[in-house]
Amino acid sequence: MGTGTDEAIVIVGASLAGAKAAEALREAGHDGPVLLLGKEHERPYERPPLSKGYLLGSTEREKIYVHPPQWYADHDVTLRLGTTVTAVDPAAHTVTLADDGRIGYRKLLLTTGSSPRKLPVPGADLPGVHYLRRVGDSERLKEALRPGARIVVIGAGWIGLETAAAARAAGAEVTVLESAGLPLLRVLGREVAEVFAGLHRDHGVDLRFGVQVEALTGGPGAVTGVRLGDGATVAADAVIVGIGITPNTALAEAAGLETDNGVRTDQWLRTSDPDIHAAGDVANAFHPLFGKHIRVEHWANALNQPQTAARAMLGQDAAYDRVPYFFSDQYDLGMEYTGYVEPEGYDRVVFRGDVPGREFIAFWLSGGKVLAGMNVNVWDVTDPIRELVRSGRPVDPAALADPARPLTEL
Ligand SMILES: Cc1cc2nc3c(=O)[nH]c(=O)nc-3n(C[C@H](O)[C@H](O)[C@H](O)COP(=O)(O)OP(=O)(O)OC[C@H]3O[C@@H](n4cnc5c(N)ncnc54)[C@H](O)[C@@H]3O)c2cc1C
């Protein structure tokens, strides 16, 4: 039925991680069959523009794709879109497709990514309620972001805040509802979360913290409001839900692979089955620098982990130990974050630069060591920040705070 062979390397999930894995296999010298299987009907594309330039209308559709259409044939990569893998049989070394076809593999890579968490309240599937993961979601949302439209965003995480910024740019009225006391509180902690609260308030967003969403209200035609725990209703022409994601582990679980907040892998991105690897949002990988498993739901991880997975599948020695990195753009604020901090896992934040002017670097420290740094409207500093994080050496906070002291000399 399928086109796989005993020699094929099969990749399940044709997004950034899957496409980069196919590329890395060819770069590493693999000349056997490579099959890239994806549920979506679009060839692999990048998601960050879906809440930024593509949603705003400043990034063209052609710019979002990982590779040009011809790339797959040019590199002898069999790309099968609209193809859902329904089962993996590790003993038989096969995957089963939704149409019951079977494909044999020598090595299998799971790059099944993640899915938006659903809002568990009545009315959550009314028309006009938006989740944002796929390019079609972004296009539907763009239609809803009209001047004067009342947009309610549930969840003040990265997706919620970026879409709030896009909605304001489109001239919509925006209310953000968040159960925690500040935006991004778990990721950034109070000190830096306050910067993002100020940013959105300054751009006219109605931010409401400590609120519970009880139900979405409306008729069969569309959502018209969000009912809160205190009985009040916020009127809405459209609702955006951004309350986090869950890794797509169902295939791995059913196949008996070890899972725990993602598919557990070692530092070579190998799962509990030696012929199955995992990379990208779905992988909860052992990280040698931190001495523990971490799952990173960001673009750079999906871009870079596949190189390690590809080389490891080919028997080449490669461990993944990159320092996590991500970025965001909201209004005129651009930021990059380098490092890793568990929620409440720091004891001090040191700022360097102009915090009220939103041109600064924030450093999260524990025991005098830099765990992470975030540059806000300051550029070309990720290399020294990464080195500070990687070195694990104690740094003088006064020197860290002093813009006159080059980061490379701390
Ligand atoms: C709107 C948006 C904005 C973002 N912005 C940023 C940002 O600014 N900075 C940043 O660092 N990160 C950002 N991210 C996160 C980043 O896009 C993800 O980390 C990245 O997409 C992960 O890539 P992936 O290939 O691991 O998984 P995914 O992109 O989730 O892709 C997984 C693919 O596998 C397919 N699949 C799943 N199961 C099966 C199956 N059984 N059979 C076949 N196919 C299957 C899915 O349909 C999907 O196409 C953003 C994400 C979104 C949604």
Coordinates of C-alpha atoms and ligand atoms in Angstrom, one line a residue:
M1 CA 0.0 0.0 0.0
G2 CA 2.5 2.7 1.1
T3 CA 5.7 3.8 -0.6
G4 CA 8.0 3.2 2.4
T5 CA 10.5 0.5 2.4
D6 CA 12.7 -1.2 5.0
E7 CA 15.2 1.5 4.2
A8 CA 12.9 4.5 4.4
I9 CA 13.1 7.2 7.0
V10 CA 9.5 8.3 7.8
I11 CA 8.7 11.7 9.4
V12 CA 5.2 12.1 10.9
G13 CA 4.2 15.8 11.0
A14 CA 5.0 18.1 8.1
S15 CA 5.6 21.5 9.7
L16 CA 8.8 23.3 10.6
A17 CA 10.4 20.4 12.5
G18 CA 9.4 17.8 10.0
A19 CA 10.6 19.8 7.0
K20 CA 13.9 20.8 8.7
A21 CA 14.5 17.1 9.5
A22 CA 14.1 16.1 5.8
E23 CA 16.6 18.9 4.9
A24 CA 19.0 17.8 7.7
L25 CA 18.9 14.1 6.5
R26 CA 19.9 15.1 3.0
E27 CA 22.6 17.5 4.4
A28 CA 24.0 14.7 6.6
G29 CA 24.4 12.5 3.5
H30 CA 21.4 10.2 3.7
D31 CA 20.6 9.1 0.2
G32 CA 17.8 6.6 0.9
P33 CA 14.0 7.3 0.8
V34 CA 12.6 10.1 3.0
L35 CA 8.9 10.3 3.5
L36 CA 7.3 13.4 5.1
L37 CA 3.7 12.8 6.1
G38 CA 1.5 15.7 7.2
K39 CA -2.2 16.0 8.2
E40 CA -2.5 19.6 6.8
H41 CA -3.0 20.4 3.2
E42 CA -0.4 23.1 3.0
R43 CA 3.3 22.3 2.4
P44 CA 5.3 23.0 5.6
Y45 CA 5.1 26.6 6.8
E46 CA 6.2 28.6 9.8
R47 CA 3.6 29.7 12.4
P48 CA 5.2 32.9 14.0
P49 CA 3.9 35.1 11.1
L50 CA 0.3 33.9 11.7
S51 CA 0.0 36.1 14.8
K52 CA 2.2 38.9 13.5
G53 CA 3.0 39.9 9.9
Y54 CA 0.6 37.6 8.1
L55 CA -2.2 38.5 10.5
L56 CA -1.4 42.2 10.1
G57 CA -1.2 41.9 6.3
S58 CA 2.4 42.9 6.1
T59 CA 3.9 39.5 5.3
E60 CA 2.9 37.8 2.0
R61 CA 1.7 34.2 2.0
E62 CA 4.6 33.0 0.0
K63 CA 7.0 34.1 2.7
I64 CA 5.6 31.8 5.4
Y65 CA 6.7 28.5 3.8
V66 CA 9.8 26.6 5.0
H67 CA 10.9 25.6 1.5
P68 CA 9.8 26.5 -2.1
P69 CA 7.4 24.0 -3.7
Q70 CA 10.1 22.5 -5.9
W71 CA 12.5 21.9 -3.0
Y72 CA 10.9 18.5 -2.1
A73 CA 11.2 17.0 -5.6
D74 CA 14.7 18.5 -6.0
H75 CA 15.8 16.8 -2.8
D76 CA 13.9 13.5 -3.5
V77 CA 11.7 14.0 -0.4
T78 CA 8.3 12.4 -0.8
L79 CA 5.9 14.9 0.7
R80 CA 2.4 13.6 1.4
L81 CA 0.0 16.2 2.5
G82 CA -3.5 15.6 3.8
T83 CA -2.2 12.4 5.2
T84 CA -2.9 11.5 8.8
V85 CA -1.0 8.8 10.6
T86 CA -3.3 6.9 12.8
A87 CA -1.0 4.3 14.4
V88 CA 2.7 3.3 14.8
D89 CA 3.7 -0.3 15.2
P90 CA 7.2 -0.3 16.6
A91 CA 7.6 -4.0 16.4
A92 CA 6.6 -4.3 12.8
H93 CA 8.3 -0.9 11.9
T94 CA 5.2 0.4 10.2
V95 CA 2.9 3.4 10.4
T96 CA -0.8 3.1 9.5
L97 CA -2.5 5.9 7.6
A98 CA -6.1 7.1 7.9
D99 CA -7.0 5.3 4.6
D100 CA -5.6 2.1 6.2
G101 CA -2.4 2.2 4.0
R102 CA 0.8 1.0 5.7
I103 CA 4.3 2.4 5.3
G104 CA 7.4 0.6 6.5
Y105 CA 10.3 2.5 8.1
R106 CA 13.8 1.9 9.2
K107 CA 13.8 5.0 11.4
L108 CA 10.8 7.1 12.4
L109 CA 10.7 10.7 13.5
L110 CA 7.7 12.1 15.3
T111 CA 7.3 15.9 14.7
T112 CA 3.6 15.9 15.5
G113 CA 3.8 19.3 17.3
S114 CA 1.1 20.6 19.5
S115 CA -2.5 21.8 19.5
P116 CA -4.3 24.7 21.2
R117 CA -5.9 23.8 24.5
K118 CA -9.7 24.1 24.2
L119 CA -11.6 26.4 26.5
P120 CA -13.6 24.1 28.8
V121 CA -16.8 26.2 29.1
P122 CA -20.3 26.3 27.5
G123 CA -20.4 28.1 24.2
A124 CA -16.7 27.6 23.4
D125 CA -17.5 26.2 19.9
L126 CA -19.8 29.0 18.8
P127 CA -19.0 30.6 15.5
G128 CA -16.8 33.7 16.0
V129 CA -14.6 31.9 18.6
H130 CA -11.1 31.7 17.2
Y131 CA -8.1 29.5 18.0
L132 CA -4.8 30.2 16.2
R133 CA -2.6 27.4 15.0
R134 CA -3.0 27.0 11.2
V135 CA -2.7 29.4 8.4
G136 CA -6.5 29.1 7.8
D137 CA -7.1 30.2 11.4
S138 CA -5.0 33.3 10.8
E139 CA -7.0 34.1 7.7
R140 CA -10.3 33.7 9.4
L141 CA -9.2 35.8 12.3
K142 CA -7.9 38.6 10.0
E143 CA -11.5 38.9 8.6
A144 CA -12.8 39.5 12.2
L145 CA -10.2 42.2 13.0
R146 CA -12.1 45.2 11.7
P147 CA -12.1 48.8 12.8
G148 CA -14.5 49.2 15.8
A149 CA -15.0 45.4 16.2
R150 CA -15.2 44.3 19.8
I151 CA -12.5 41.6 20.2
V152 CA -12.2 39.7 23.5
V153 CA -8.9 37.8 24.0
I154 CA -9.0 35.0 26.6
G155 CA -5.5 34.3 27.9
A156 CA -2.6 36.8 28.2
G157 CA 0.1 34.5 26.9
W158 CA 2.2 35.1 23.8
I159 CA -0.6 34.3 21.3
G160 CA -3.1 36.3 23.3
L161 CA -0.9 39.4 23.5
E162 CA 0.3 39.2 19.9
T163 CA -3.2 38.9 18.6
A164 CA -4.3 41.8 20.9
A165 CA -1.6 43.9 19.3
A166 CA -2.7 42.9 15.8
A167 CA -6.4 43.7 16.7
R168 CA -5.4 47.1 17.9
A169 CA -3.4 47.8 14.7
A170 CA -6.6 46.9 12.8
G171 CA -8.6 49.5 14.8
A172 CA -10.5 47.0 16.9
E173 CA -11.5 47.5 20.5
V174 CA -9.7 44.9 22.6
T175 CA -10.3 43.4 26.0
V176 CA -7.9 40.8 27.4
L177 CA -9.1 38.4 30.1
E178 CA -6.6 36.6 32.2
S179 CA -7.0 34.5 35.3
A180 CA -3.5 35.3 36.7
G181 CA -2.6 38.6 38.1
L182 CA -0.4 39.8 35.1
P183 CA 0.3 38.7 31.5
L184 CA 2.9 36.0 31.0
L185 CA 3.3 35.8 34.7
R186 CA 4.4 32.1 34.8
V187 CA 7.0 32.7 32.0
L188 CA 8.5 36.0 32.9
G189 CA 7.7 36.6 36.6
R190 CA 6.2 39.8 38.0
E191 CA 9.0 42.3 37.2
V192 CA 9.0 41.8 33.4
A193 CA 5.3 40.8 33.2
E194 CA 4.5 44.4 34.4
V195 CA 6.3 45.8 31.3
F196 CA 4.0 43.9 29.0
A197 CA 0.9 45.0 31.0
G198 CA 2.1 48.6 30.6
L199 CA 2.7 48.1 26.9
H200 CA -0.8 46.9 26.2
R201 CA -2.5 49.5 28.4
D202 CA -0.5 52.2 26.6
H203 CA -2.0 50.9 23.4
G204 CA -5.5 51.1 24.6
V205 CA -6.2 47.5 25.5
D206 CA -8.6 46.9 28.4
L207 CA -6.6 44.3 30.5
R208 CA -8.6 42.4 33.2
F209 CA -6.7 40.2 35.5
G210 CA -7.8 37.6 38.1
V211 CA -11.0 36.9 36.1
Q212 CA -12.6 33.6 35.4
V213 CA -14.5 32.8 32.2
E214 CA -17.8 31.0 32.9
A215 CA -19.3 30.8 29.5
L216 CA -19.4 32.2 26.0
T217 CA -22.8 33.6 25.2
G218 CA -24.6 34.0 21.9
G219 CA -27.1 32.5 19.6
P220 CA -26.5 29.7 17.0
G221 CA -25.3 32.4 14.6
A222 CA -22.3 33.8 16.5
V223 CA -20.7 34.5 19.9
T224 CA -21.9 37.8 21.4
G225 CA -20.2 37.9 24.8
V226 CA -18.1 36.4 27.5
R227 CA -19.7 35.8 30.9
L228 CA -17.3 36.1 33.8
G229 CA -17.3 34.4 37.2
D230 CA -18.8 37.6 38.9
G231 CA -21.8 37.4 36.5
A232 CA -20.7 40.3 34.3
T233 CA -20.7 39.9 30.6
V234 CA -18.2 41.4 28.2
A235 CA -19.7 42.1 24.8
A236 CA -17.8 40.5 21.9
D237 CA -18.0 40.4 18.1
A238 CA -15.2 37.8 18.1
V239 CA -13.3 35.9 20.8
I240 CA -9.7 34.7 20.5
V241 CA -8.7 31.8 22.8
G242 CA -5.0 31.6 23.6
I243 CA -4.8 29.5 26.8
G244 CA -1.8 27.3 25.9
I245 CA -1.1 24.2 23.9
T246 CA -0.8 20.5 24.5
P247 CA 1.7 18.3 22.8
N248 CA 0.3 15.8 20.2
T249 CA 1.4 12.6 22.0
A250 CA -1.6 10.3 21.1
L251 CA 0.3 8.3 18.5
A252 CA 3.3 7.8 20.7
E253 CA 1.2 6.9 23.7
A254 CA -0.8 4.3 21.7
A255 CA 2.5 2.9 20.4
G256 CA 3.7 2.3 24.0
L257 CA 6.4 5.0 23.9
E258 CA 7.3 6.8 27.1
T259 CA 5.4 10.1 27.4
D260 CA 5.3 12.7 30.1
N261 CA 4.4 16.3 29.0
G262 CA 5.4 15.3 25.5
V263 CA 7.3 12.3 24.1
R264 CA 10.3 11.7 26.4
T265 CA 13.6 11.5 24.6
D266 CA 17.3 11.4 25.6
Q267 CA 19.7 14.1 24.5
W268 CA 20.0 12.4 21.1
L269 CA 16.2 12.9 20.7
R270 CA 15.7 9.1 20.8
T271 CA 12.5 8.0 22.4
S272 CA 12.1 4.9 24.5
D273 CA 12.2 2.9 21.2
P274 CA 15.7 3.1 19.6
D275 CA 14.3 3.4 16.1
I276 CA 11.9 6.3 16.9
H277 CA 13.0 9.8 17.5
A278 CA 11.0 13.0 18.3
A279 CA 11.7 16.7 17.8
G280 CA 10.0 20.1 18.0
D281 CA 7.1 21.0 20.2
V282 CA 6.2 17.4 20.9
A283 CA 9.6 16.4 22.3
N284 CA 10.3 16.5 26.1
A285 CA 14.1 16.0 25.7
F286 CA 16.8 15.5 28.2
H287 CA 18.9 18.7 28.1
P288 CA 22.5 18.1 29.2
L289 CA 23.0 21.8 30.2
F290 CA 20.1 21.8 32.6
G291 CA 20.4 18.1 33.6
K292 CA 16.7 17.5 33.2
H293 CA 14.0 16.9 30.6
I294 CA 12.6 20.1 29.1
R295 CA 9.9 20.6 26.4
V296 CA 10.3 23.8 24.4
E297 CA 7.4 25.1 22.4
H298 CA 9.2 27.6 20.3
W299 CA 10.3 28.2 16.8
A300 CA 14.1 27.9 17.3
N301 CA 13.7 24.6 18.9
A302 CA 11.7 23.2 16.0
L303 CA 14.3 24.7 13.7
N304 CA 17.3 23.2 15.3
Q305 CA 16.4 20.0 17.0
P306 CA 15.8 18.2 13.7
Q307 CA 19.5 18.5 12.8
T308 CA 20.3 16.5 15.9
A309 CA 17.6 14.0 15.4
A310 CA 18.5 13.5 11.7
R311 CA 22.2 12.8 12.5
A312 CA 21.3 10.6 15.4
M313 CA 19.0 8.5 13.2
L314 CA 21.9 8.1 10.8
G315 CA 24.1 6.9 13.6
Q316 CA 26.2 10.1 13.8
D317 CA 27.0 11.4 17.3
A318 CA 25.0 14.5 18.0
A319 CA 23.4 15.7 21.2
Y320 CA 21.0 18.6 21.5
D321 CA 22.3 21.1 24.1
R322 CA 21.3 24.5 22.6
V323 CA 20.2 27.2 25.0
P324 CA 16.5 27.8 24.4
Y325 CA 15.6 31.0 22.5
F326 CA 12.4 32.6 21.4
F327 CA 11.1 36.0 20.1
S328 CA 8.0 38.0 20.0
D329 CA 6.8 41.3 18.3
Q330 CA 4.0 43.4 19.7
Y331 CA 3.3 46.9 18.5
D332 CA 6.7 48.6 18.3
L333 CA 8.3 46.2 20.9
G334 CA 10.5 43.4 19.6
M335 CA 12.1 41.1 22.0
E336 CA 14.3 38.0 22.1
Y337 CA 14.6 35.7 25.1
T338 CA 17.6 33.4 25.6
G339 CA 17.8 30.9 28.5
Y340 CA 15.5 28.8 30.6
V341 CA 13.7 29.6 33.9
E342 CA 11.2 27.4 35.6
P343 CA 8.1 29.3 37.0
E344 CA 9.4 31.1 40.1
G345 CA 12.8 29.6 39.5
Y346 CA 14.8 32.8 40.0
D347 CA 15.6 35.0 43.0
R348 CA 16.4 38.3 41.3
V349 CA 15.8 40.3 38.1
V350 CA 18.4 42.8 37.0
F351 CA 17.6 45.4 34.4
R352 CA 20.1 47.1 32.1
G353 CA 18.9 50.1 30.1
D354 CA 15.7 52.1 29.9
V355 CA 12.8 50.1 31.2
P356 CA 10.1 52.9 31.0
G357 CA 11.3 53.6 27.5
R358 CA 11.1 49.8 26.7
E359 CA 14.7 49.6 25.5
F360 CA 16.5 47.3 27.9
I361 CA 17.8 43.9 28.8
A362 CA 16.3 41.9 31.7
F363 CA 18.3 39.2 33.3
W364 CA 16.9 36.5 35.6
L365 CA 19.4 35.3 38.2
S366 CA 19.5 32.5 40.7
G367 CA 22.4 32.3 43.2
G368 CA 24.2 35.1 41.3
K369 CA 24.1 33.1 38.0
V370 CA 22.3 34.2 34.9
L371 CA 19.5 31.8 34.0
A372 CA 18.1 33.8 31.1
G373 CA 18.2 37.2 29.4
M374 CA 15.6 39.1 27.4
N375 CA 16.6 41.9 25.1
V376 CA 13.7 44.4 24.4
N377 CA 14.3 46.7 21.4
V378 CA 18.1 46.1 21.9
W379 CA 19.7 44.0 19.2
D380 CA 22.7 41.8 18.5
V381 CA 23.2 40.7 22.1
T382 CA 21.9 37.1 22.0
D383 CA 25.4 35.6 21.6
P384 CA 26.8 37.2 24.8
I385 CA 23.6 36.5 26.7
R386 CA 23.8 32.8 25.6
E387 CA 27.4 32.7 26.8
L388 CA 26.5 34.1 30.2
V389 CA 23.7 31.4 30.5
R390 CA 25.9 28.6 29.3
S391 CA 28.9 29.5 31.4
G392 CA 26.9 29.2 34.7
R393 CA 29.4 31.5 36.4
P394 CA 28.3 34.0 39.0
V395 CA 28.1 37.6 37.6
D396 CA 28.3 40.9 39.5
P397 CA 24.7 42.3 39.4
A398 CA 26.0 45.9 39.3
A399 CA 28.1 45.2 36.3
L400 CA 25.2 43.4 34.7
A401 CA 23.0 46.5 35.2
D402 CA 25.6 48.9 33.8
P403 CA 25.2 49.5 30.0
A404 CA 28.8 50.8 29.9
R405 CA 30.1 47.3 30.7
P406 CA 30.2 45.1 27.6
L407 CA 28.4 41.9 28.2
T408 CA 31.3 40.0 26.7
E409 CA 33.5 41.2 29.5
L410 CA 31.4 40.1 32.5
Ligands
LIG1 C1 0.3 31.7 15.9 C2 1.6 31.2 16.4 C3 2.7 32.1 16.6 C4 3.9 31.7 17.1 N1 4.9 32.6 17.3 C5 6.1 32.2 17.8 C6 7.1 33.2 18.0 O1 6.9 34.4 17.8 N2 8.3 32.7 18.4 C7 8.6 31.4 18.7 O2 9.7 31.1 19.1 N3 7.6 30.5 18.5 C8 6.4 30.9 18.0 N4 5.4 29.9 17.9 C9 5.6 28.5 18.2 C10 6.2 27.8 16.9 O3 5.5 28.0 15.8 C11 6.2 26.3 17.3 O4 7.1 26.0 18.3 C12 6.5 25.4 16.0 O5 5.5 25.6 15.1 C13 6.7 24.0 16.4 O6 6.9 23.3 15.2 P1 6.7 21.7 15.1 O7 7.0 21.3 13.7 O8 7.4 21.0 16.2 O9 5.1 21.4 15.4 P2 3.8 22.0 14.7 O10 4.1 23.4 14.1 O11 2.7 21.9 15.7 O12 3.5 21.0 13.5 C14 3.1 19.7 13.7 C15 2.5 19.2 12.4 O13 2.3 17.8 12.6 C16 1.0 17.5 12.1 N5 0.5 16.2 12.7 C17 0.2 16.0 14.0 N6 -0.3 14.8 14.1 C18 -0.2 14.2 12.9 C19 -0.5 12.8 12.5 N7 -1.0 11.9 13.3 N8 -0.4 12.6 11.2 C20 0.1 13.5 10.3 N9 0.4 14.8 10.7 C21 0.3 15.1 12.0 C22 0.2 18.7 12.4 O14 -1.0 18.8 11.6 C23 1.1 19.8 12.2 O15 1.1 20.2 10.8 C24 4.1 30.3 17.4 C25 3.1 29.4 17.2 C26 1.8 29.8 16.7 C27 0.7 28.8 16.5

